[in-house]
Amino acid sequence: MMIANQHLETLTVNQVEVIDKPSPLKKVVYNNTIRVENLNVTIEGQHILKDINLAIPEKSITCIIGPSGCGKTTFLKTLNRMHDGKPEIKIKGRVYVDGLNVYDKGVNVIDTRKKMGLLAQRPCPLPMSIFDNVAYGPRIHGIKKRKTINQTVIQYLQYVGLWDEVRGRVRSSASRLSMGQQQRLCLARGLAIEPEYILGAEATSSLDPLSTTKIEDLFIKLKEKYTVILVTHTLRQARRIADNVVFMYLGEIIETGTTAEFFNNPKKQLTREYLSGSFS
């Protein structure tokens, strides 16, 4: 069950939770790898995210759902500081990743982003070959040996199920791939820098059903090694692949729970209305 509105010295549940600010006098130990406290985001003076408190467990799939404009993607981008350099966006609160507040002064933003592979709504392969797309990250992070680069490219193309489809043309332009193949290539590119977390922002919304199924199967495979956090508009997708669900509305978290709890026994009236299709 979700635990909320209480302070605990030790918390060891493996599911998404809405949390309160822990007492500063107590050492709080969590087995959750991402923890958000009192997060508020304003964009051009508009309050987009409102007092978000959330803990996300490791090695699972958490789907964030809610109607358009409720703050889902804005929240996702706060996790790896994708809002940096935008003076119109103001962020207050704390985002702990592996125990470190990524918004503390002196935090290495490059290291923070390296931990998180982001899969965007539409595939965005780099304007280079299939091979160089996957090799790009390892190269900029200091890997120089050709043999190591070759092994890395093959490994992650195999992991996303692309190697057998492209092995004879890895030096050709990535733009020649289908949309579904491009999205798997982008996933391989993200995995090649060995992140700890996979973030997906409507990662299958532009894909055909077959490609969507392949990406969903990859997410399920990925949770064996990674923490996966996905934004989706598709309730059926959340029901199919999520371990935990977070429902957001107008910048607030309305309800969280395991997938079975959330869909079969929603606690809040607003959740029930959303699931029934009263609004979207």
Coordinates of C-alpha atoms in Angstrom, one line a residue, residues 5-266:
N5 CA 1.5 11.9 5.4
Q6 CA 3.9 10.4 8.0
H7 CA 7.5 10.7 8.9
L8 CA 9.5 7.5 9.2
E9 CA 13.0 6.8 10.3
T10 CA 13.4 3.9 7.9
L11 CA 11.2 3.2 4.8
T12 CA 11.7 0.0 2.8
V13 CA 8.7 -0.4 0.5
N14 CA 9.3 -1.0 -3.2
Q15 CA 6.6 1.1 -4.8
V16 CA 6.0 4.7 -5.7
E17 CA 4.9 6.9 -2.9
V18 CA 3.7 10.4 -2.2
I19 CA 5.9 11.6 0.6
D20 CA 6.1 14.4 3.1
K21 CA 9.2 16.3 3.9
P22 CA 11.3 14.3 6.3
S23 CA 12.2 15.7 9.7
P24 CA 15.6 17.4 9.6
L25 CA 16.4 15.8 13.0
K26 CA 16.2 12.2 11.7
K27 CA 18.3 10.3 9.3
V28 CA 15.9 8.8 6.7
V29 CA 17.0 5.7 4.8
Y30 CA 15.2 4.8 1.6
N31 CA 15.6 2.0 -0.9
N32 CA 14.2 4.3 -3.5
T33 CA 16.8 5.7 -5.9
I34 CA 14.9 8.9 -6.9
R35 CA 13.2 11.1 -4.3
V36 CA 11.6 14.4 -5.0
E37 CA 10.8 16.8 -2.2
N38 CA 8.7 20.0 -2.3
L39 CA 9.3 20.5 -6.0
N40 CA 7.7 23.6 -7.5
V41 CA 8.3 24.8 -11.1
T42 CA 7.1 28.1 -12.6
I43 CA 7.3 29.0 -16.2
E44 CA 6.9 32.6 -17.2
G45 CA 5.2 33.2 -13.8
Q46 CA 2.7 30.3 -14.2
H47 CA 2.8 27.7 -11.5
I48 CA 3.3 24.4 -13.4
L49 CA 4.4 21.9 -10.8
K50 CA 3.0 22.4 -7.3
D51 CA 4.6 20.8 -4.2
I52 CA 5.6 17.5 -5.8
N53 CA 6.7 14.9 -3.2
L54 CA 7.4 11.5 -4.7
A55 CA 9.7 8.5 -4.3
I56 CA 10.4 6.2 -7.2
P57 CA 11.7 2.7 -6.7
E58 CA 14.6 1.2 -8.6
K59 CA 14.5 -1.5 -11.3
S60 CA 10.8 -1.0 -12.1
I61 CA 8.6 0.9 -14.6
T62 CA 6.8 3.9 -13.3
C63 CA 4.3 5.5 -15.7
I64 CA 3.2 9.1 -15.2
I65 CA -0.2 9.7 -16.6
G66 CA -2.7 12.6 -16.8
P67 CA -4.3 14.9 -19.3
S68 CA -2.3 17.2 -21.6
G69 CA -0.8 20.2 -19.9
C70 CA -0.8 18.7 -16.4
G71 CA 3.0 19.0 -16.0
K72 CA 4.1 15.4 -16.8
T73 CA 6.9 16.2 -19.2
T74 CA 7.9 19.3 -17.2
F75 CA 8.4 17.0 -14.2
L76 CA 10.4 14.4 -16.2
K77 CA 12.8 17.1 -17.4
T78 CA 13.5 18.3 -13.9
L79 CA 15.0 14.9 -13.1
N80 CA 18.0 15.5 -15.3
R81 CA 18.1 19.3 -15.3
M82 CA 16.9 19.7 -18.8
H83 CA 15.4 23.1 -17.8
D84 CA 18.9 24.6 -17.2
G85 CA 19.7 27.7 -19.1
K86 CA 16.1 28.8 -19.4
P87 CA 15.7 32.0 -17.3
E88 CA 11.9 31.9 -17.7
I89 CA 11.8 28.6 -15.7
K90 CA 12.2 28.8 -11.9
I91 CA 12.7 25.6 -9.9
K92 CA 12.4 25.2 -6.1
G93 CA 12.7 22.0 -4.2
R94 CA 15.0 19.0 -4.2
V95 CA 15.5 16.1 -6.5
Y96 CA 17.6 13.4 -4.9
V97 CA 19.3 10.9 -7.3
D98 CA 21.3 8.2 -5.5
G99 CA 21.2 10.4 -2.4
L100 CA 22.5 13.5 -4.0
N101 CA 20.3 16.6 -4.6
V102 CA 21.0 17.3 -8.3
Y103 CA 20.1 21.0 -7.7
D104 CA 22.7 21.6 -5.1
K105 CA 25.4 24.1 -6.0
G106 CA 28.5 22.5 -7.4
V107 CA 26.7 19.4 -8.8
N108 CA 28.2 18.2 -12.1
V109 CA 25.3 18.5 -14.5
I110 CA 27.0 16.4 -17.1
D111 CA 27.4 13.6 -14.7
T112 CA 23.7 13.9 -13.7
R113 CA 22.6 13.7 -17.3
K114 CA 24.9 10.8 -18.0
K115 CA 23.0 8.8 -15.4
M116 CA 19.7 9.3 -17.3
G117 CA 19.0 8.2 -20.8
L118 CA 16.2 10.3 -22.3
L119 CA 14.0 8.9 -25.1
A120 CA 12.1 11.8 -26.7
Q121 CA 8.6 11.7 -28.2
R122 CA 9.9 11.6 -31.7
P123 CA 13.1 9.8 -32.8
C124 CA 16.0 12.2 -33.0
P125 CA 19.0 10.4 -34.5
L126 CA 22.1 12.4 -35.0
P127 CA 22.9 13.4 -38.6
M128 CA 25.5 10.7 -39.0
S129 CA 25.8 7.0 -39.6
I130 CA 24.0 4.3 -37.6
F131 CA 27.4 3.2 -36.1
D132 CA 28.4 6.8 -35.2
N133 CA 25.1 7.5 -33.5
V134 CA 25.8 4.7 -30.9
A135 CA 29.5 5.5 -30.7
Y136 CA 28.9 9.2 -30.1
G137 CA 28.3 9.0 -26.4
P138 CA 31.2 6.7 -25.5
R139 CA 33.6 8.8 -27.6
I140 CA 32.7 12.1 -25.9
H141 CA 33.0 10.4 -22.5
G142 CA 36.6 9.5 -23.3
I143 CA 36.6 6.0 -24.9
K144 CA 39.2 6.0 -27.7
K145 CA 40.0 2.4 -28.4
R146 CA 38.5 1.3 -31.7
K147 CA 37.9 -2.3 -30.5
T148 CA 36.1 -1.1 -27.4
I149 CA 33.9 1.3 -29.5
N150 CA 33.1 -1.5 -32.0
Q151 CA 32.1 -3.9 -29.2
T152 CA 30.0 -1.2 -27.6
V153 CA 28.1 -0.4 -30.8
I154 CA 27.4 -4.1 -31.5
Q155 CA 26.4 -4.8 -28.0
Y156 CA 23.7 -2.1 -27.8
L157 CA 22.4 -2.6 -31.3
Q158 CA 21.9 -6.2 -30.3
Y159 CA 20.3 -5.2 -27.1
V160 CA 17.6 -3.2 -28.8
G161 CA 17.1 -5.8 -31.5
L162 CA 18.6 -3.7 -34.4
W163 CA 21.9 -5.5 -35.1
D164 CA 20.4 -8.2 -37.4
E165 CA 18.4 -5.6 -39.2
V166 CA 21.3 -3.2 -39.9
R167 CA 24.6 -5.2 -39.6
G168 CA 25.2 -4.8 -43.4
R169 CA 24.7 -1.1 -43.4
V170 CA 25.9 0.3 -40.1
R171 CA 27.9 3.0 -42.0
S172 CA 24.8 4.3 -43.8
S173 CA 22.9 7.3 -42.6
A174 CA 20.6 6.8 -39.6
S175 CA 18.0 8.9 -41.3
R176 CA 17.3 6.0 -43.7
L177 CA 15.9 3.9 -40.9
S178 CA 12.2 3.6 -40.3
M179 CA 10.7 5.6 -37.4
G180 CA 10.5 2.6 -35.2
Q181 CA 14.1 1.6 -36.0
Q182 CA 15.2 5.2 -35.4
Q183 CA 13.6 5.1 -31.9
R184 CA 15.4 1.9 -31.1
L185 CA 18.6 3.4 -32.3
C186 CA 18.1 6.4 -30.1
L187 CA 17.6 4.0 -27.2
A188 CA 20.8 2.2 -28.1
R189 CA 22.6 5.5 -28.2
G190 CA 21.4 6.4 -24.7
L191 CA 22.3 3.0 -23.3
A192 CA 25.8 3.1 -24.7
I193 CA 26.8 5.7 -22.1
E194 CA 25.7 3.2 -19.4
P195 CA 23.0 5.3 -17.6
E196 CA 21.3 4.2 -14.4
Y197 CA 17.8 5.5 -15.4
I198 CA 15.7 5.5 -18.5
L199 CA 13.3 8.5 -19.0
G200 CA 10.7 8.3 -21.8
A201 CA 8.6 11.2 -22.9
E202 CA 5.7 9.8 -24.9
A203 CA 8.3 7.6 -26.5
T204 CA 5.9 5.5 -28.6
S205 CA 3.3 8.2 -29.5
S206 CA 4.7 8.6 -33.1
L207 CA 5.2 4.9 -33.8
D208 CA 3.1 2.3 -35.5
P209 CA 1.6 -0.5 -33.4
L210 CA 4.4 -3.1 -34.2
S211 CA 7.2 -0.6 -33.4
T212 CA 5.3 0.4 -30.2
T213 CA 5.2 -3.3 -29.1
K214 CA 8.9 -3.6 -29.7
I215 CA 9.7 -0.5 -27.6
E216 CA 7.4 -1.6 -24.8
D217 CA 9.0 -5.1 -24.8
L218 CA 12.4 -3.3 -24.5
F219 CA 11.2 -1.2 -21.5
I220 CA 10.1 -4.4 -19.8
K221 CA 13.5 -5.9 -20.5
L222 CA 15.3 -2.8 -19.4
K223 CA 13.8 -2.8 -15.9
E224 CA 16.0 -5.8 -15.0
K225 CA 18.9 -3.4 -15.0
Y226 CA 17.5 0.2 -15.0
T227 CA 14.9 2.3 -13.3
V228 CA 12.4 3.3 -16.0
I229 CA 10.2 6.4 -15.8
L230 CA 7.8 7.0 -18.6
V231 CA 5.3 9.7 -19.4
T232 CA 2.3 8.4 -21.4
H233 CA -1.1 9.5 -22.5
T234 CA -2.1 5.9 -23.2
L235 CA -3.8 4.3 -20.3
R236 CA -3.7 0.9 -22.0
Q237 CA 0.1 1.2 -22.2
A238 CA 0.4 2.1 -18.5
R239 CA -1.8 -0.9 -17.7
R240 CA 0.3 -3.2 -20.0
I241 CA 3.8 -2.4 -18.8
A242 CA 3.9 -0.3 -15.6
D243 CA 4.7 -1.6 -12.2
N244 CA 3.6 1.7 -10.6
V245 CA 1.4 4.6 -11.7
V246 CA 1.5 8.3 -10.9
F247 CA -1.6 10.4 -11.8
M248 CA -1.0 14.1 -12.2
Y249 CA -3.6 16.8 -12.8
L250 CA -3.0 20.6 -13.0
G251 CA 0.5 20.3 -11.7
E252 CA -0.3 18.2 -8.7
I253 CA 0.0 14.5 -7.9
I254 CA -3.5 13.2 -7.3
E255 CA -2.9 9.5 -6.7
T256 CA -0.2 6.9 -6.9
G257 CA -0.1 3.1 -6.5
T258 CA 0.8 -0.2 -8.0
T259 CA -0.7 -0.8 -11.4
A260 CA -3.2 -3.3 -10.0
E261 CA -4.2 -1.0 -7.1
F262 CA -4.5 2.1 -9.3
F263 CA -6.6 0.6 -12.1
N264 CA -8.7 -1.8 -10.0
N265 CA -9.3 0.2 -6.9
P266 CA -8.6 4.0 -7.4

